[in-house]
Amino acid sequence: MGVGDVSKRILLGRKLRSAQLGETLLPKRIALPVFASDALSSVAYAPDEVFIMLAVAGVTQYVWSWKIAIAVALVMAAVIASYRQTVHAYPSGGGDYEVAKVNLGRNAGITVGSALLVDYVLTVAVSISSGSQYAAAAIPALQHHEVTVATVAVVLLMAVNLRGIRESGRVFAVPTYLFMFAIFVMCGFGFVELAFGTLPQVESADLDITPEPGWDEPLTTFGLMILLARAFSSGCAALTGVEAISNGVPAFRRPKSRNAATTLLLLGLIAITMIVSVIVLAKQMGIRYVDPHHLDRLTRDGEPVGPGYDQHTVIAQIARAVFHDFSPGFYFTVTVTGIILVLAANTAFNGFPVLGSILAKDGLAPRALGARGDRLAYSNGIVFLAVMAIALIWIFDAQTTRLIQLYIVGVFVSFNLSQLGMIRHWTRALQTERDPAQRRRMVRARVINAIGLGFTAVVLVVVLLTKFTQGAWITVLAMALFFTVMRAIRAHYESVEAELAADEEDKVLPTRVHAIVLVSKLHKPTLRALAFAKATRPNALEGVYVSVDDAETDRLLAEWDQRNTGVPLRVLHSPYREVVKPIVEYAAAIRRANPRGVVAVYIPEYVVGRWWEQLLHNQTALRLKGRLLFSPGVMVISVPFQLRSSEIARERGEREESRVRPGDLRRGRVAERSGRKPQP
Amino acid sequence: MGVGDVSKRILLGRKLRSAQLGETLLPKRIALPVFASDALSSVAYAPDEVFIMLAVAGVTQYVWSWKIAIAVALVMAAVIASYRQTVHAYPSGGGDYEVAKVNLGRNAGITVGSALLVDYVLTVAVSISSGSQYAAAAIPALQHHEVTVATVAVVLLMAVNLRGIRESGRVFAVPTYLFMFAIFVMCGFGFVELAFGTLPQVESADLDITPEPGWDEPLTTFGLMILLARAFSSGCAALTGVEAISNGVPAFRRPKSRNAATTLLLLGLIAITMIVSVIVLAKQMGIRYVDPHHLDRLTRDGEPVGPGYDQHTVIAQIARAVFHDFSPGFYFTVTVTGIILVLAANTAFNGFPVLGSILAKDGLAPRALGARGDRLAYSNGIVFLAVMAIALIWIFDAQTTRLIQLYIVGVFVSFNLSQLGMIRHWTRALQTERDPAQRRRMVRARVINAIGLGFTAVVLVVVLLTKFTQGAWITVLAMALFFTVMRAIRAHYESVEAELAADEEDKVLPTRVHAIVLVSKLHKPTLRALAFAKATRPNALEGVYVSVDDAETDRLLAEWDQRNTGVPLRVLHSPYREVVKPIVEYAAAIRRANPRGVVAVYIPEYVVGRWWEQLLHNQTALRLKGRLLFSPGVMVISVPFQLRSSEIARERGEREESRVRPGDLRRGRVAERSGRKPQP
């Protein structure tokens, strides 16, 4: 069998696998939970934030709650409609980043990239903080230990992702559908009871809320506007995560774009229904909810409830009241909510490598991130995410309310640039499109994106105005930092590329090859290196031995003669026991003597399998290779000799290569663990 | 100029330097302080330990102090006389290790090696702990912060040695001579005053010592024997470090052995004079000195002095009394004592790499330790020393008294094995020697070593009996650990050597060389790699490109054709964006198709200079090289392309190579910084 056949089989093998890929892609019913867990999980904290903000001016302002819910729902509808256009126009999965880069230029792309990086960190911090509050609602012993719970959760997520867990559609599907089920059942029950007039009150209904200083009634019109703007912008936390589907189009089954758009529509309907239902129900059930740092503003009969009061999340309070005589219902709701929040955080761990590889492809991140399987790069990214998230959790005391202030800016920066990019996209497309039906569709799409831009621009302005001093400045600063780093990386790659651009001179062949084989002993690895070196038929070939001990040198010389290798052995004396320097200098001297030639340094290398064996071998070879790289006109040839123990490491390496990496699923890369295993 | 000339010049250059080595060797007046600082510094703590041990049974037992001093002096004289024989018989500087290995076999050698390793750690811990007590005597603010002072000192020593300080003879000479001067002046003054009957009392003279429970007078004979044995074995701490000269013979000027023997004699005379003088004077001046952990046993008029009492070291107390109306004398004495203790600790940092390289040469330590310039190995050793010493300082609360219990075992294990080895050495030599004068000399030397063995064996038994439960068991355990590790390393190297032993089959040449050049882009590095690969005239040559993106692949193929490189380009499709795996599989397939051939994989490599640039390049190349090493019949050729920034790293590398390493001086390797610089 010739090399050609073998390589063709490899190629065909690959092609087959590539063709099979379709079978492993996600159907809508699996794609929805995989990509929607982040967006849906925000139902767990967005209503709370609305009530907290309104509570600033006392409980009477809760009358605005359902209007704010409607406003948030409107924005979400506009954004979903916009992204349905994106999904059709950019099916490659670059999402906001690609839209901004292609239509608005590189800097807009980098800005979106920075915003997304910040978002991933905040997704982890916010979701896990909120999740730890749900855990505390279900398990009273965890109360007041939310920071510890959240930290442990992030560390566990990190460990699981470092280990390389299969991001399975099933793992997402079951809890996400259970979460939808729980929320819909809870709200359904609630509305039925509301219709029958038997709706119970939540546990905090008998409390009153002291307005914050300066927010006593009656509010001025301006004051009211500020209050509503703040409540609205906090409520927009519900929109975080809706962009995920636009990044994941390649993972959908064909027709990818249409399926993604349908899934997006479904996601929008579900999310809007949930958020409006929860807010309306909570208001009807007399919720009283304040910033957990200002629990003393909650009063019962004019007296503060004191530090002993445990304020439970809005969904927990509703669930407790609705399922008042069926406590499994309460525990079920709270548990699945906690699980979906953890899944949402895991989303960030899976999305981060995908974003990294997209940025790497454009030279904005280390190129190694672009290739699959660079475990080190993956690991560093995952640890980075976890450390940043834990830092935020500690700084902000695992208080979702305070983290939310940082969260929404990044999300809406990418929303805005993405919508703006889409408008530009359609405008460009209209310049060349002649088919009237297509043109109509494009014009309609442009209108939808313009409406989306209108809404998201207003939200961004409101968010910046109301939240900048509350913490959004941190996000802006972090984005500026990421922006600068990415620009610097890009500039570096460009300057290297310019330095490396090929010109005609580079085709000149070296006139001669002078090969030297490093000899430390006359054993199998050395003999193999000599044989390999001879096989390349260099113009000159010699063994080189660094002598640090006369007796040993004599022994080697005798053995060399006796072996009759046919290769001369040059001995470099090194009275100071240096090994690297004499060789580097010798190679440089050969090169100087023949500047148009090339020096080929053959290094026999032991290949061992255990980490401690590594410490015992090859250290000098490693150091030598590192130094020789700096000598012009020298190439370094490793001639490996596999010791028996190397088998261990080879197998480990193969396991490593075939291991599932975070983000594989959302690139459509991994077969679901199912009966239909892809054929090898 | 041909290659031959160039290489000859390099060789001659080397030889010249080698010949000049004599000029840089140490004269006796410099060698004495370099090698004696460790031994002399023990005068700073050995007397204290004698008094502490005697104080266990109350102050009346101090009458034994000068007799114990004499006993210690006798042992020291015997050991010094023994080592003078070693220095003559083994001028290569292997010291105790070599003597034991050559005469008693490998296991004895390994035992001595383990003992020395443990000793280095303890030298640092003991010297620095004692030094911090002197610092506290001079600067009252440091009192009760000895652990912190000692830790900071070890960290500083570590940093200085990691940085690579020139271990200069001058740095040792000045403080060591000042220390001798200070001690001799102090004792001289003291004895003059003693003669005139005006000897003042030390600050603790008016105190009384309560015996420890069970040690109240009258002591039984057996009790007294135990007391004296413990005091004597503690006093033997004065002997630590006398073996240093026998490890440093190669650093002496010619005639090396005679000069070393003379220096050893001088060292012995000085050390014995000092230790006896200090103990006798302290006794005469009414010293009261107890374990710093039992300060409550010091009483004044029947009342314990309480925790407010600061117990100063013996030398500090003598100096304060002798120089009572001349405080600079006190401060000078205490300061130079502190400095010499730090120098003694530094000795360990310098001796450690020397021992490492000797052990490495015998395959008992990672081979990389054997070559000069392996910065990583040096650094790891230095950090290891420092961390272990700090751990001991913390565990034992920087109390010299408690660390001494661990110290002496290791020293006397190597003393014993070394003397035993010497006896064996002379016995063997006598079997062949016929010259009567030589024979007489050998018999005399054997008697001296036998006396030495007698003394050191008694001390070892006494030390083991009196100190095993006090902490010596830790030393024994640590030695056993090092012993096991060294045996395991040796066993590993031997099994590898057996596996690698050359046989006739290994000379068979590969039938063909199939070269593949990895192509990522068509730029200078790739073109250079192609040119180099062509120059080696392989049987088959092709470029290999891993395609992860069709558009990019088409662009490259077009460029490839246009360039007309004359080399076919093979495209490996990788739908999953893997880069490493397709290449490894392709190389393996080529090899399988032609099992007697060789696959040469050329990897163009960027060489950059800054660490963050490293992160941006070559990650995939690195990973690929790591994986290809495990494929039999594949050699990996790095074709470096030096970017402009690589200049930075090249210069750093050269600075690194020429940097002074710890231990260089004691291998006779570094020229003193003097007017006569060695010619290049």
Coordinates of N, CA, C and O in Angstrom, one line a residue, chain B residues 476-540:
Chain B
V476 N 17.3 11.0 60.8 CA 17.4 9.6 60.4 C 16.3 9.3 59.3 O 16.6 8.8 58.2
L477 N 15.1 9.8 59.6 CA 14.0 9.6 58.6 C 14.3 10.3 57.3 O 14.2 9.7 56.2
A478 N 14.8 11.5 57.4 CA 15.0 12.3 56.2 C 16.2 11.6 55.4 O 16.1 11.5 54.1
M479 N 17.2 11.1 56.1 CA 18.3 10.5 55.4 C 17.8 9.2 54.7 O 18.2 8.9 53.6
A480 N 16.9 8.5 55.4 CA 16.4 7.3 54.8 C 15.6 7.6 53.5 O 15.7 6.9 52.5
L481 N 14.9 8.7 53.6 CA 14.1 9.2 52.4 C 15.0 9.5 51.2 O 14.9 9.0 50.1
F482 N 16.0 10.3 51.5 CA 17.0 10.7 50.4 C 17.7 9.4 49.9 O 17.9 9.3 48.7
F483 N 18.0 8.5 50.8 CA 18.7 7.3 50.4 C 17.8 6.5 49.4 O 18.3 6.1 48.3
T484 N 16.5 6.4 49.7 CA 15.6 5.6 48.9 C 15.5 6.3 47.5 O 15.5 5.7 46.5
V485 N 15.3 7.6 47.5 CA 15.1 8.4 46.3 C 16.4 8.2 45.4 O 16.3 7.9 44.2
M486 N 17.6 8.3 46.0 CA 18.8 8.2 45.2 C 18.9 6.8 44.6 O 19.3 6.6 43.5
R487 N 18.6 5.8 45.4 CA 18.7 4.4 44.9 C 17.7 4.3 43.7 O 18.0 3.6 42.7
A488 N 16.5 4.8 43.9 CA 15.5 4.7 42.8 C 16.0 5.4 41.5 O 15.8 4.8 40.4
I489 N 16.6 6.6 41.7 CA 17.1 7.3 40.5 C 18.1 6.4 39.8 O 18.1 6.2 38.6
R490 N 19.0 5.9 40.6 CA 20.1 5.1 40.1 C 19.6 3.9 39.3 O 20.0 3.5 38.2
A491 N 18.6 3.2 40.0 CA 18.0 2.1 39.4 C 17.3 2.4 38.0 O 17.4 1.7 37.0
H492 N 16.7 3.6 38.0 CA 16.0 4.0 36.8 C 17.1 4.2 35.7 O 16.9 3.7 34.5
Y493 N 18.2 4.9 36.0 CA 19.2 5.2 35.0 C 19.8 3.9 34.5 O 20.1 3.7 33.3
E494 N 20.0 2.9 35.4 CA 20.5 1.7 35.0 C 19.6 0.9 34.1 O 20.1 0.3 33.1
S495 N 18.3 0.9 34.4 CA 17.4 0.2 33.5 C 17.3 0.8 32.2 O 17.2 0.1 31.2
V496 N 17.4 2.2 32.1 CA 17.4 2.8 30.9 C 18.6 2.5 30.1 O 18.6 2.2 28.9
E497 N 19.8 2.5 30.8 CA 21.0 2.2 30.1 C 21.0 0.8 29.5 O 21.4 0.6 28.3
A498 N 20.4 -0.2 30.2 CA 20.3 -1.5 29.7 C 19.4 -1.5 28.5 O 19.7 -2.2 27.5
E499 N 18.3 -0.8 28.5 CA 17.4 -0.8 27.4 C 18.1 -0.1 26.2 O 17.7 -0.4 25.1
L500 N 19.0 0.8 26.4 CA 19.6 1.6 25.3 C 20.9 1.0 24.8 O 21.4 1.5 23.9
A501 N 21.4 0.0 25.5 CA 22.7 -0.6 25.1 C 22.7 -0.9 23.6 O 21.7 -1.5 23.1
A502 N 23.7 -0.5 22.9 CA 23.7 -0.6 21.4 C 24.0 -2.1 21.1 O 24.7 -2.8 21.7
D503 N 23.3 -2.5 20.0 CA 23.6 -3.8 19.4 C 23.9 -3.6 17.9 O 23.7 -2.5 17.4
E504 N 24.2 -4.7 17.2 CA 24.6 -4.5 15.8 C 23.5 -4.0 14.9 O 23.8 -3.2 14.0
E505 N 22.3 -4.4 15.2 CA 21.2 -4.0 14.4 C 21.0 -2.5 14.2 O 20.6 -2.0 13.2
D506 N 21.5 -1.8 15.2 CA 21.3 -0.3 15.3 C 22.0 0.4 14.2 O 21.8 1.6 14.0
K507 N 22.9 -0.3 13.5 CA 23.7 0.5 12.5 C 23.0 0.5 11.2 O 23.4 1.2 10.3
V508 N 21.9 -0.2 11.0 CA 21.2 -0.3 9.8 C 20.7 1.1 9.4 O 20.0 1.8 10.2
L509 N 20.9 1.5 8.2 CA 20.5 2.8 7.7 C 19.0 2.7 7.3 O 18.6 1.7 6.7
P510 N 18.3 3.8 7.5 CA 16.9 3.8 6.9 C 17.0 3.8 5.4 O 18.0 4.4 4.8
T511 N 16.0 3.2 4.8 CA 16.1 3.0 3.3 C 15.8 4.3 2.6 O 16.3 4.6 1.6
R512 N 14.8 5.1 3.2 CA 14.5 6.3 2.5 C 14.0 7.4 3.5 O 13.6 7.0 4.6
V513 N 14.2 8.6 3.1 CA 13.7 9.7 4.0 C 12.6 10.4 3.3 O 12.7 10.8 2.1
H514 N 11.4 10.4 3.9 CA 10.3 11.1 3.4 C 10.1 12.4 4.2 O 9.8 12.3 5.4
A515 N 10.4 13.5 3.6 CA 10.3 14.8 4.3 C 9.0 15.4 4.1 O 8.5 15.5 3.0
I516 N 8.4 15.9 5.2 CA 7.2 16.8 5.0 C 7.4 18.1 5.7 O 8.0 18.1 6.8
V517 N 7.1 19.2 5.1 CA 7.3 20.5 5.7 C 5.9 21.0 6.0 O 5.0 21.1 5.2
L518 N 5.8 21.4 7.3 CA 4.5 21.9 7.7 C 4.3 23.3 7.2 O 5.2 24.2 7.4
V519 N 3.1 23.5 6.6 CA 2.9 24.9 6.0 C 1.6 25.4 6.7 O 0.6 24.7 6.8
S520 N 1.8 26.6 7.3 CA 0.6 27.2 7.8 C 0.3 28.5 7.0 O -0.9 28.8 6.7
K521 N 1.3 29.1 6.5 CA 1.2 30.2 5.6 C 2.4 30.1 4.6 O 3.3 29.4 4.9
L522 N 2.3 30.9 3.6 CA 3.5 30.9 2.7 C 4.3 32.2 3.0 O 4.2 33.2 2.3
H523 N 5.1 32.1 4.0 CA 5.9 33.2 4.4 C 7.4 32.8 4.6 O 7.7 31.6 4.4
K524 N 8.2 33.7 5.0 CA 9.6 33.4 5.1 C 10.0 32.2 5.9 O 10.8 31.3 5.4
P525 N 9.4 32.0 7.1 CA 9.8 30.8 7.8 C 9.5 29.5 7.0 O 10.3 28.6 7.0
T526 N 8.3 29.5 6.3 CA 7.9 28.3 5.6 C 8.9 28.1 4.4 O 9.4 27.0 4.2
L527 N 9.2 29.2 3.7 CA 10.1 29.1 2.6 C 11.5 28.6 3.0 O 12.2 27.8 2.4
R528 N 11.9 29.1 4.2 CA 13.2 28.7 4.7 C 13.2 27.2 5.0 O 14.1 26.5 4.6
A529 N 12.1 26.8 5.6 CA 12.0 25.4 6.0 C 12.0 24.5 4.7 O 12.7 23.5 4.6
L530 N 11.3 25.0 3.7 CA 11.3 24.3 2.4 C 12.7 24.2 1.8 O 13.1 23.1 1.3
A531 N 13.4 25.3 1.9 CA 14.7 25.4 1.3 C 15.7 24.4 2.1 O 16.4 23.6 1.5
F532 N 15.6 24.5 3.4 CA 16.4 23.6 4.2 C 16.1 22.1 3.9 O 17.0 21.3 3.7
A533 N 14.8 21.8 3.8 CA 14.4 20.5 3.5 C 14.9 20.0 2.2 O 15.4 18.9 2.0
K534 N 14.8 20.9 1.2 CA 15.3 20.6 -0.2 C 16.8 20.3 -0.1 O 17.3 19.4 -0.8
A535 N 17.5 21.1 0.7 CA 18.9 21.0 0.7 C 19.4 19.6 1.2 O 20.4 19.1 0.9
T536 N 18.5 19.0 2.0 CA 18.9 17.6 2.5 C 18.6 16.5 1.5 O 18.8 15.4 1.8
R537 N 18.0 16.9 0.4 CA 17.7 16.0 -0.7 C 17.1 14.7 -0.2 O 17.6 13.6 -0.3
P538 N 15.8 14.8 0.3 CA 15.1 13.6 0.8 C 14.6 12.8 -0.4 O 14.5 13.3 -1.6
N539 N 14.2 11.6 -0.2 CA 13.7 10.7 -1.3 C 12.3 11.3 -1.7 O 11.9 11.1 -2.9
A540 N 11.5 11.8 -0.8 CA 10.3 12.4 -1.1 C 10.1 13.7 -0.3 O 10.6 13.7 0.9

